[in-house]
Amino acid sequence: MAIPATSGAVQYSGTFVPEVWSGKINYKFYDASTVQAITNSNWEGEVKNVGDKVIIRQKPDIVITDYEKYGVLPTQHPDAPTLELLVDRAKAFSAQVDDIDAHQSDVNLMNMFSEDASEQMKIVIDTEVLGEIYADASAENVGTTAGRKSGNINLGTTGSPVALTKVNVIDYIVDLGQVLDEQNVPETGRWMVIPAWFRSLIMKSDLKDASLTGDGKSILRNGRIGMIDRFELYSSNLLPTYAADSATYIMAGQKSSTTFAAQLAKVRYKEPSQTFGQLIQGLNVYGFKVNKPEALAVLYATKG
């Protein structure tokens, strides 16, 4: 805003005094991408160059029987189930900068656009993955009777979400660990995706006492949560929610639970045919599948 001039004086602002735009573009806080950290890419190589589908073979269950001397063993004919990983999703963008704007701009507009497009692509794909995989978790890993062995762990359900507080938040992390333990899920590679308010409850919980965590500094001082009960925690604003309950689907699992395959990730620069300028276009072709539902658990919760 120009400094006001006294009555009758000439005001040169906007005519001879140029308007200067800051060279520092306002920093944009992108939603953190978590898909690469919580999924595996075991079959990505098989669709990288050709094909739109991978048939995933799963190990059959062999029945163990008692043996008696000279007894005839029952012969099994194991059925190896299969899953299909479809590479049937595609996201793209296209942005143009006119040659005049590119020449007169004091920042590299094409770089700015390409960087933002890359981050927005991550956000869109993360939202899609997190918004779908929770529905494919094993029935023994969700609801009010979770636990393959115990069957008495309340992880919340529609209409009756769990109310989390700083007092009980760690208890529910441990409960999710037990649910995966009862499914014999490996301890390595376990993860949990939590909303920002869940992280705040952890920071206010007893874990703020460094002597309980074993760290040299309190999590309130270093701001790092890290690993709790074998889970590597990732904070995300992209978790699915249910407005009627003001609740969030908080997911915990192991990397083997979900596979993700990106077949084509391409960015190209070209000159538009009917005007002067540069065109940047990007394409991402991908697919994902929950291939081990027993390695995925869901806590349906609200902030208490």
mmCIF file of N, CA and C in Angstrom, residues 31-34 192-200 225 232-239:
data_model
loop_
_atom_site.group_PDB
_atom_site.id
_atom_site.type_symbol
_atom_site.label_atom_id
_atom_site.label_comp_id
_atom_site.label_asym_id
_atom_site.label_seq_id
_atom_site.Cartn_x
_atom_site.Cartn_y
_atom_site.Cartn_z
ATOM 1 N N ASP A 31 0.437 -31.627 1.941
ATOM 2 C CA ASP A 31 0.106 -32.763 2.784
ATOM 3 C C ASP A 31 1.168 -33.838 2.576
ATOM 4 N N ALA A 32 1.636 -34.392 3.681
ATOM 5 C CA ALA A 32 2.715 -35.380 3.608
ATOM 6 C C ALA A 32 2.249 -36.640 2.889
ATOM 7 N N SER A 33 3.095 -37.140 1.990
ATOM 8 C CA SER A 33 2.782 -38.368 1.259
ATOM 9 C C SER A 33 3.282 -39.565 2.051
ATOM 10 N N THR A 34 2.424 -40.569 2.209
ATOM 11 C CA THR A 34 2.788 -41.734 3.016
ATOM 12 C C THR A 34 2.726 -43.048 2.248
ATOM 13 N N MET A 192 1.921 -47.037 11.119
ATOM 14 C CA MET A 192 0.623 -46.514 11.525
ATOM 15 C C MET A 192 0.484 -45.106 10.955
ATOM 16 N N VAL A 193 -0.654 -44.837 10.335
ATOM 17 C CA VAL A 193 -0.924 -43.501 9.801
ATOM 18 C C VAL A 193 -1.962 -42.843 10.695
ATOM 19 N N ILE A 194 -1.611 -41.677 11.239
ATOM 20 C CA ILE A 194 -2.452 -41.023 12.236
ATOM 21 C C ILE A 194 -2.774 -39.599 11.810
ATOM 22 N N PRO A 195 -3.917 -39.066 12.246
ATOM 23 C CA PRO A 195 -4.223 -37.653 11.978
ATOM 24 C C PRO A 195 -3.456 -36.746 12.928
ATOM 25 N N ALA A 196 -3.470 -35.453 12.650
ATOM 26 C CA ALA A 196 -2.693 -34.503 13.457
ATOM 27 C C ALA A 196 -3.146 -34.489 14.912
ATOM 28 N N TRP A 197 -4.465 -34.611 15.148
ATOM 29 C CA TRP A 197 -4.950 -34.555 16.526
ATOM 30 C C TRP A 197 -4.513 -35.782 17.330
ATOM 31 N N PHE A 198 -4.323 -36.921 16.653
ATOM 32 C CA PHE A 198 -3.828 -38.130 17.310
ATOM 33 C C PHE A 198 -2.386 -37.897 17.771
ATOM 34 N N ARG A 199 -1.611 -37.268 16.911
ATOM 35 C CA ARG A 199 -0.225 -36.963 17.271
ATOM 36 C C ARG A 199 -0.184 -36.032 18.479
ATOM 37 N N SER A 200 -1.093 -35.060 18.526
ATOM 38 C CA SER A 200 -1.130 -34.132 19.657
ATOM 39 C C SER A 200 -1.417 -34.868 20.962
ATOM 40 N N ILE A 225 8.205 -38.301 17.165
ATOM 41 C CA ILE A 225 7.530 -39.434 17.804
ATOM 42 C C ILE A 225 8.275 -40.726 17.496
ATOM 43 N N GLU A 232 6.080 -47.631 13.145
ATOM 44 C CA GLU A 232 6.620 -46.355 12.701
ATOM 45 C C GLU A 232 5.424 -45.463 12.387
ATOM 46 N N LEU A 233 5.342 -44.314 13.060
ATOM 47 C CA LEU A 233 4.159 -43.466 12.949
ATOM 48 C C LEU A 233 4.343 -42.393 11.882
ATOM 49 N N TYR A 234 3.308 -42.217 11.056
ATOM 50 C CA TYR A 234 3.290 -41.185 10.025
ATOM 51 C C TYR A 234 2.031 -40.337 10.208
ATOM 52 N N SER A 235 2.206 -39.036 10.277
ATOM 53 C CA SER A 235 1.072 -38.133 10.419
ATOM 54 C C SER A 235 0.581 -37.703 9.042
ATOM 55 N N SER A 236 -0.727 -37.734 8.842
ATOM 56 C CA SER A 236 -1.296 -37.373 7.538
ATOM 57 C C SER A 236 -2.643 -36.684 7.725
ATOM 58 N N ASN A 237 -2.905 -35.707 6.866
ATOM 59 C CA ASN A 237 -4.207 -35.044 6.847
ATOM 60 C C ASN A 237 -5.138 -35.648 5.802
ATOM 61 N N LEU A 238 -4.744 -36.781 5.239
ATOM 62 C CA LEU A 238 -5.485 -37.376 4.127
ATOM 63 C C LEU A 238 -6.255 -38.632 4.509
ATOM 64 N N LEU A 239 -6.285 -38.971 5.783
ATOM 65 C CA LEU A 239 -7.031 -40.149 6.217
ATOM 66 C C LEU A 239 -8.528 -39.939 6.003
#
